[in-house]
Tab-separated table of C-alpha atoms in Angstrom:
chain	number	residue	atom	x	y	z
A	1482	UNK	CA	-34.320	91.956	32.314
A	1483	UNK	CA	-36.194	88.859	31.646
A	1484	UNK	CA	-39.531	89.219	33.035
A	1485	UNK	CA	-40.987	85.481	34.216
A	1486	UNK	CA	-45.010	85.420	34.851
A	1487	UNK	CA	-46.134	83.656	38.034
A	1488	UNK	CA	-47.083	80.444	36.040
A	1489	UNK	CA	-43.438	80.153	34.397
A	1490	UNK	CA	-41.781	81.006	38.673
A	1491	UNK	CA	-44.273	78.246	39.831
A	1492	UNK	CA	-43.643	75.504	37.100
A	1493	UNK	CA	-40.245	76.093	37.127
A	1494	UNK	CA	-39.787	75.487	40.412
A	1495	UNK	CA	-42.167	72.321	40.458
A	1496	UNK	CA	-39.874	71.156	37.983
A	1497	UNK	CA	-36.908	71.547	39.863
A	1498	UNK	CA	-38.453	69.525	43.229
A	1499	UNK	CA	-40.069	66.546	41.204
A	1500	UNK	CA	-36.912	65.618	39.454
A	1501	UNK	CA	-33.995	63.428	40.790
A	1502	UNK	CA	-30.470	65.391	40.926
A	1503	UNK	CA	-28.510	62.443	41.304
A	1504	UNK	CA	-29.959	61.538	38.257
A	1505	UNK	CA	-30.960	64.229	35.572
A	1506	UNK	CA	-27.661	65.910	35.384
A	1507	UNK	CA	-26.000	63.069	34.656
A	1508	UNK	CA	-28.484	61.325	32.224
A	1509	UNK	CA	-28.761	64.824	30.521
A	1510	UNK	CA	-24.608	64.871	30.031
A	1511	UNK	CA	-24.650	61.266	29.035
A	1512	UNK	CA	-27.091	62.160	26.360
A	1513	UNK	CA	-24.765	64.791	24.978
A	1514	UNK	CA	-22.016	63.080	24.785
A	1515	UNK	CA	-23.883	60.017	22.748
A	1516	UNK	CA	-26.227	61.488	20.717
A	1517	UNK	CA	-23.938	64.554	19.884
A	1518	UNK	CA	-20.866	62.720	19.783
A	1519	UNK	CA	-18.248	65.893	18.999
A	1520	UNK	CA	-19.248	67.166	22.725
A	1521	UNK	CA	-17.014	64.254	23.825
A	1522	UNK	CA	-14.055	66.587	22.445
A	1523	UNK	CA	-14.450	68.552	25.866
A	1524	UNK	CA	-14.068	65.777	27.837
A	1525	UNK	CA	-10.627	63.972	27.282
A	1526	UNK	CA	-9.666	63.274	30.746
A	1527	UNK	CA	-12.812	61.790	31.902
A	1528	UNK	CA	-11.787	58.158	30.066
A	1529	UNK	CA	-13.770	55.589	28.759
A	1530	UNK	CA	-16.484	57.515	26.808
A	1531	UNK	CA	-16.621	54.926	23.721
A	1532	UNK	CA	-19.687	53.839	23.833
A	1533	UNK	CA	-23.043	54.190	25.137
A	1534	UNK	CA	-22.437	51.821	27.776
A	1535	UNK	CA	-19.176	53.104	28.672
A	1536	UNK	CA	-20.566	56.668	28.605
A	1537	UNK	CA	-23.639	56.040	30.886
A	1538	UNK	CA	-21.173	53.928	33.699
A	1539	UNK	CA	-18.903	56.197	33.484
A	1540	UNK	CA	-18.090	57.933	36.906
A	1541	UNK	CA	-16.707	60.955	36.033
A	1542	UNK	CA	-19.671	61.770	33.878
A	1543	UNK	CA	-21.943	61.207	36.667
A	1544	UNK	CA	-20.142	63.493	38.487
A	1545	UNK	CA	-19.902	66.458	36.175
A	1546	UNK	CA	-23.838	66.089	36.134
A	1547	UNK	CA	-24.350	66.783	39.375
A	1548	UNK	CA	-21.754	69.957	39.057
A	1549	UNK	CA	-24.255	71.238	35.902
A	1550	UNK	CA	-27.353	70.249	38.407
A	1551	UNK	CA	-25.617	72.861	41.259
A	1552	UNK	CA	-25.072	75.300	38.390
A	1553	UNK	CA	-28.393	75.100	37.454
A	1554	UNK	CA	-30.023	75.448	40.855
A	1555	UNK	CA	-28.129	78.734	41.086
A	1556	UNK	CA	-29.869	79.932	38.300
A	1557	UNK	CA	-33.462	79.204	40.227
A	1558	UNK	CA	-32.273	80.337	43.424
A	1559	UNK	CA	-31.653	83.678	41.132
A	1560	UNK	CA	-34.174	83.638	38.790
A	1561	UNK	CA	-34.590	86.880	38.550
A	1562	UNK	CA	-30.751	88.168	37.440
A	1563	UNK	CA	-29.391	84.798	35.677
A	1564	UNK	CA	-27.456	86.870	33.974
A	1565	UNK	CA	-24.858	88.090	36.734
A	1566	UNK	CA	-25.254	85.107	38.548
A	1567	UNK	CA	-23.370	83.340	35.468
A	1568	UNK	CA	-20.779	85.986	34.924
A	1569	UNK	CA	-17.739	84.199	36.015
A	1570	UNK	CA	-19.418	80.554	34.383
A	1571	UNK	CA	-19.479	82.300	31.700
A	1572	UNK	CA	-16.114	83.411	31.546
A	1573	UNK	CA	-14.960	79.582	32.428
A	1574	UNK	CA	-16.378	78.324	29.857
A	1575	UNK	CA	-14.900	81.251	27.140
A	1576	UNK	CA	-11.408	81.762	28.007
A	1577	UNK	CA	-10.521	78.357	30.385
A	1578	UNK	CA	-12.670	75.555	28.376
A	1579	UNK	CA	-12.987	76.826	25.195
A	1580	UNK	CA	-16.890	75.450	24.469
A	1581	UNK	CA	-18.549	76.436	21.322
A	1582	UNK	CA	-21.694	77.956	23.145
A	1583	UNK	CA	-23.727	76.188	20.201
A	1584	UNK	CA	-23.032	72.983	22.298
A	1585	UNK	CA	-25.356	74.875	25.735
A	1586	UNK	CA	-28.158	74.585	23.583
A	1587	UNK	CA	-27.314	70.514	22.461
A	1588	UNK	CA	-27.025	70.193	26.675
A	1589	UNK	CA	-30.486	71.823	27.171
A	1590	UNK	CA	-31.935	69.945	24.490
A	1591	UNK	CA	-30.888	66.852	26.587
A	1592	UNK	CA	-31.826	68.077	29.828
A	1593	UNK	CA	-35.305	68.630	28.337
A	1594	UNK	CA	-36.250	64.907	26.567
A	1595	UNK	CA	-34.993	63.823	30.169
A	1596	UNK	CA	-37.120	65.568	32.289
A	1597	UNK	CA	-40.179	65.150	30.046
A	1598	UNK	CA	-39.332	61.433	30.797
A	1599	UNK	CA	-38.952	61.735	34.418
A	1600	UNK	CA	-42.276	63.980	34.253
A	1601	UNK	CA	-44.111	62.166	31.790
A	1602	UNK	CA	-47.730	63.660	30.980
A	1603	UNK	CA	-46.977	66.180	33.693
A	1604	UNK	CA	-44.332	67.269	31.276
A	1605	UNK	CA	-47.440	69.475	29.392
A	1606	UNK	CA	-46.908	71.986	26.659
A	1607	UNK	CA	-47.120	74.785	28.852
A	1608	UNK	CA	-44.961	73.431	31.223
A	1609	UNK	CA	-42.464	72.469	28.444
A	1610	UNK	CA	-42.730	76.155	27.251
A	1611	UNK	CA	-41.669	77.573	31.185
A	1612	UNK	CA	-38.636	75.150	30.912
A	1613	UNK	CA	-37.387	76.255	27.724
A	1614	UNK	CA	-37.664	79.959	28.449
A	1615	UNK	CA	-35.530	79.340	31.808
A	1616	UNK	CA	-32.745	76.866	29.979
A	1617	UNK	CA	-33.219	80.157	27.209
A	1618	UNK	CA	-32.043	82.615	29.589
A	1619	UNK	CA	-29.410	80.139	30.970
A	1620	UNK	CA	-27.428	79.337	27.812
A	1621	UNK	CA	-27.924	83.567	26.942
A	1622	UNK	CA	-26.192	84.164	30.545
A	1623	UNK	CA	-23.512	81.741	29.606
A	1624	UNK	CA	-23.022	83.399	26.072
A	1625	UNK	CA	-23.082	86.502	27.509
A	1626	UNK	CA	-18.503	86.804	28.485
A	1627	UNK	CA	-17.888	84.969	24.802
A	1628	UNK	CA	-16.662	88.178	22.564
B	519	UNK	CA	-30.092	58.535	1.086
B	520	UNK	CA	-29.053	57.256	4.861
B	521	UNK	CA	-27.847	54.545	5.585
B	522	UNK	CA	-29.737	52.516	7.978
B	523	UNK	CA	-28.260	49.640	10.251
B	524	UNK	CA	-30.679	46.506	11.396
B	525	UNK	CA	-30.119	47.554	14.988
B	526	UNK	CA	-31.154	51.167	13.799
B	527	UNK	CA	-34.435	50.144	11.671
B	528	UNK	CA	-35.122	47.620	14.957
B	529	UNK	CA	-35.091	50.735	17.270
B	530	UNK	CA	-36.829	53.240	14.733
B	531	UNK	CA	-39.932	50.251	14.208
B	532	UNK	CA	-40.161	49.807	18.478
B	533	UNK	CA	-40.416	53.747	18.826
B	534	UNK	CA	-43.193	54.334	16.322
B	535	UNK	CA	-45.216	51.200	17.853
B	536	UNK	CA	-45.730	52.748	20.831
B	537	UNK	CA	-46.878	56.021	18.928
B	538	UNK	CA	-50.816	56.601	18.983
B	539	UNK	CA	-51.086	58.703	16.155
B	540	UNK	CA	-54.046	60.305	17.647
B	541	UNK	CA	-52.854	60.629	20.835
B	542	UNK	CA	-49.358	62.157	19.836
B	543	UNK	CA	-51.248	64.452	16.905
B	544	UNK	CA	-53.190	66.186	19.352
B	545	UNK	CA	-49.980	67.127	21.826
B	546	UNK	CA	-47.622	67.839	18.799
B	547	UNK	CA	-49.010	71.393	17.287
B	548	UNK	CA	-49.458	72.762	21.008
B	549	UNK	CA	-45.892	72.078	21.939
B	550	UNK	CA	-44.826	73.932	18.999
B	551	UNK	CA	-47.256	76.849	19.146
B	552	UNK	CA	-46.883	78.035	22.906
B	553	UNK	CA	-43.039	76.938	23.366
B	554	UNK	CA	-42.039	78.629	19.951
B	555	UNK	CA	-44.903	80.980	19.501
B	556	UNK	CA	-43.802	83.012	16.014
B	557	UNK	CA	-44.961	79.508	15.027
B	558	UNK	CA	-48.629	81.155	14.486
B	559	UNK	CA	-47.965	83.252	11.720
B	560	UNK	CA	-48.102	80.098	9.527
B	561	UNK	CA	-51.781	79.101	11.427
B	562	UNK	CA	-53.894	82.104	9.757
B	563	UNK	CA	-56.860	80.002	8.662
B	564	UNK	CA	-56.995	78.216	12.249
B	565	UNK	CA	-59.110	80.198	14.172
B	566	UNK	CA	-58.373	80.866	17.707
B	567	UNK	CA	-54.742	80.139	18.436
B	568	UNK	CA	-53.916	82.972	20.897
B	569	UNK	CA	-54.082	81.331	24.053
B	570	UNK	CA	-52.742	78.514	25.854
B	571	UNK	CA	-56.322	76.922	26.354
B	572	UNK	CA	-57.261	77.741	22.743
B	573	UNK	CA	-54.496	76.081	21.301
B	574	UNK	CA	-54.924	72.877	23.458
B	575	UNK	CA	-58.691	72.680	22.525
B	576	UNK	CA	-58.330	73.784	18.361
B	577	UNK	CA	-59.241	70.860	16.297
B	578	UNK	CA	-58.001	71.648	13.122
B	579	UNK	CA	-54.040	71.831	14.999
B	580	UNK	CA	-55.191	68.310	16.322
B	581	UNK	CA	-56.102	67.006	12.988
B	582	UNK	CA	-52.948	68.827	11.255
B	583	UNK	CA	-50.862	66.586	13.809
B	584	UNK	CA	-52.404	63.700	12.130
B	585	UNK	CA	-51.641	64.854	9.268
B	586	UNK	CA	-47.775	65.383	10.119
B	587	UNK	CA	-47.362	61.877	12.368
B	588	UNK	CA	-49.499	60.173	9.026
B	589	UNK	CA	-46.398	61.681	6.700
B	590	UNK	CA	-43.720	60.398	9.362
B	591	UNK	CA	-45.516	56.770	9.007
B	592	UNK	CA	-45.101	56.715	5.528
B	593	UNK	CA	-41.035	57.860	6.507
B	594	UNK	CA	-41.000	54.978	8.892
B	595	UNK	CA	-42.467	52.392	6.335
B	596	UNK	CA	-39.913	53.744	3.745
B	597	UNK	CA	-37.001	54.411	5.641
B	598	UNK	CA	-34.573	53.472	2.084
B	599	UNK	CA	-36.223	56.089	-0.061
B	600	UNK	CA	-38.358	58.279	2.000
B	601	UNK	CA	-36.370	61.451	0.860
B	602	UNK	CA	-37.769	61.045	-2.930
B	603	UNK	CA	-41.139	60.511	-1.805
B	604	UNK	CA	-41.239	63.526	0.229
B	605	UNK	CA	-40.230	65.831	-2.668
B	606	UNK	CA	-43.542	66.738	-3.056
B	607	UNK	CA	-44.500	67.621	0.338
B	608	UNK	CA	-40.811	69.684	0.577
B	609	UNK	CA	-41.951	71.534	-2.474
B	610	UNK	CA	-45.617	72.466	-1.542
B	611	UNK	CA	-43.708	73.412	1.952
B	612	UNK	CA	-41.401	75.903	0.102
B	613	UNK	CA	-43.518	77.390	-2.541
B	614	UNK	CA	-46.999	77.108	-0.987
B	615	UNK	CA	-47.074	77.451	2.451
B	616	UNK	CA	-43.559	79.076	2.810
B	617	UNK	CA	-42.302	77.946	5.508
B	618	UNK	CA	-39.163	78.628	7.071
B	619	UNK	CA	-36.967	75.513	6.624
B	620	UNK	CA	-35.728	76.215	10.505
B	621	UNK	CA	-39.123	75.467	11.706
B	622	UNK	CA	-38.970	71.999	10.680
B	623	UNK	CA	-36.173	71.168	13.491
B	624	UNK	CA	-38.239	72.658	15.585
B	625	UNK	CA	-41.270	70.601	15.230
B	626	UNK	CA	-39.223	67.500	15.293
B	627	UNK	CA	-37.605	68.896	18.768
B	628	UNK	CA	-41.418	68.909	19.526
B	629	UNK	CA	-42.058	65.336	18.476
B	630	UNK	CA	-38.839	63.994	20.469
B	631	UNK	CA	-40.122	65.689	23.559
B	632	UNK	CA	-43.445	64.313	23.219
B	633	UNK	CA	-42.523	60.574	22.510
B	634	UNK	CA	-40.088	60.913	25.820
B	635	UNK	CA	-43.229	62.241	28.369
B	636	UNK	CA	-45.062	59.227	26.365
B	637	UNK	CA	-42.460	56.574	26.426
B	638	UNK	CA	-40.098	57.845	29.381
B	639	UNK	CA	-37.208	55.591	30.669
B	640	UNK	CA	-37.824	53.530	27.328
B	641	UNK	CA	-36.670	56.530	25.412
B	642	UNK	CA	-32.966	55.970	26.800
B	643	UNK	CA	-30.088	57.233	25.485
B	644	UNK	CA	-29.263	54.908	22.286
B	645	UNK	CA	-32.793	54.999	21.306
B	646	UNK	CA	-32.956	58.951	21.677
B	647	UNK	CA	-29.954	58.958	19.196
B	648	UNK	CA	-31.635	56.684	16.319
B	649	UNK	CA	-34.675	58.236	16.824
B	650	UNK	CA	-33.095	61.969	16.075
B	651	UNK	CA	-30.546	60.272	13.702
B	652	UNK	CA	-34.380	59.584	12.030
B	653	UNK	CA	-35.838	62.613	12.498
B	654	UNK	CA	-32.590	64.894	10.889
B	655	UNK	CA	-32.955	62.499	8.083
B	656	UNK	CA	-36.901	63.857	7.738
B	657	UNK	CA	-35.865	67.232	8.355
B	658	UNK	CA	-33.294	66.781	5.701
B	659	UNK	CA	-36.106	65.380	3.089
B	660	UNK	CA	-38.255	68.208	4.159
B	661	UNK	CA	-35.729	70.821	3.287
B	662	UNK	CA	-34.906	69.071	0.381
B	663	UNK	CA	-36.688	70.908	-2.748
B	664	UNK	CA	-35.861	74.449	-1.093
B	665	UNK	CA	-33.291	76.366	-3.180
């Protein structure tokens, strides 16, 4: 069980009321899918996703950030048992979607450069450290139904 | 070596502008002790580095961040043929200090997150990707004289 101290419980959830939903899910996908550009490989149906520009406009992608924002505030509401929380995510994204779970940890990479630029110098090492540990236990819980 | 485009260089040049080296140096050794904290076994000689105040108040990780942001100046001047000049530094790296080549993507991580609390909505997506596009091509350099 992972055990979280009362300073990682409170910054995590400071995090999670300063940023913008509407916003970070979808700037964190849009990321990915540009500065990874293989990621894009999950997401044939979504259209236009040539370019930056296209990629950042484009609706669909917006959307599916806002789905990874609701999966995500699952995971605080739960803090304390990620793990079963994620079972059936999990299992999605194994036998339905087929993601390399290497690619969770591209996604939380994203997710962090955009809220340490939402957050700015209240993004602070410590902080930093509290968000990493939680996105940590998030990609482990989504690894966890991948044999 | 990498191939750079003008667009590329353009971006690279705008980032490191807006980098105080001093102000960046200070923030960069912290991130990567207390959010990757195995980090200290290469800090020996450093005095206290065992808590999250010590680490933000030690001056000889402030001054090593110099140190590190005055190499990536030199990468930033040099961007055609930065990977022979760092064959020193990738050598003393391996046979010196010995340090594990996977800690080097790490610190970069550390760097990227930095710049984005510094420069926030500036750091957008298509900068984000030259910048790391930069920074894999220093990691590369760095792991370059390891066998």
């Amino acid at each position: 069980m992972v055990k979280w101290s009362d300073f990682e419980r409170a910054a995590i959830q400071d995090i999670f009321s300063k940023i913008d939903y509407d916003v970070v899910g979808s700037a964190a996908l849009s990321r990915c899918l540009i500065v990874y550009p293989w990621t894009q490989r999950y997401f044939g149906s979504f259209g236009n996703l040539y370019n930056a520009a296209a990629i950042t406009s484009n609706p669909k992608v917006a959307a599916h950030g806002k789905v990874i924002m609701a999966g995500l505030e699952k995971a605080l509401k739960n803090m304390d048992d990620i793990k079963t929380t994620y079972k059936d995510l999990s299992v999605l994204h194994s036998e339905k979607l087929q993601v390399d779970p290497d690619n969770f940890n591209l996604l939380g990479d994203c997710l962090t450069i955009v809220v340490a630029g939402q957050l700015g110098a209240a993004f602070t090492p410590e902080v930093q450290g509290a968000f990493q540990k939680f996105l940590a236990v998030v990609v482990a819980s989504l690894r966890k139904q991948y044999h | 070596m990498v191939k750079w485009t003008e667009e590329e260089r353009r971006i690279i040049r705008g980032v490191w502008e807006k980098v105080d080296i001093d102000e960046i140096g200070e923030e960069l050794w912290a991130r990567a002790l207390i959010v990757y904290p195995w980090i200290d076994r290469y800090f020996g000689s450093f005095g206290d580095i065992f808590t999250t105040t010590a680490i933000l108040k030690n001056p000889k990780l402030a001054a090593l961040g110099k140190v590190v942001l005055s190499a990536l100046d030199t990468a930033v001047k040099n961007m055609d043929n930065f990977k022979a000049m760092y064959a020193p530094l990738s050598r003393q790296h391996y046979e010196k200090i010995k340090v594990d080549p996977d800690n080097f993507r790490l610190l970069a991580e550390c760097i990227t997150i930095t710049i984005a609390c510094k420069l926030r909505a500036e750091l957008n997506p298509q900068v984000q990707a030259t910048w790391q596009k930069f920074l894999s091509a220093v990691v590369e350099a760095m792991n370059s004289q390891y066998k």
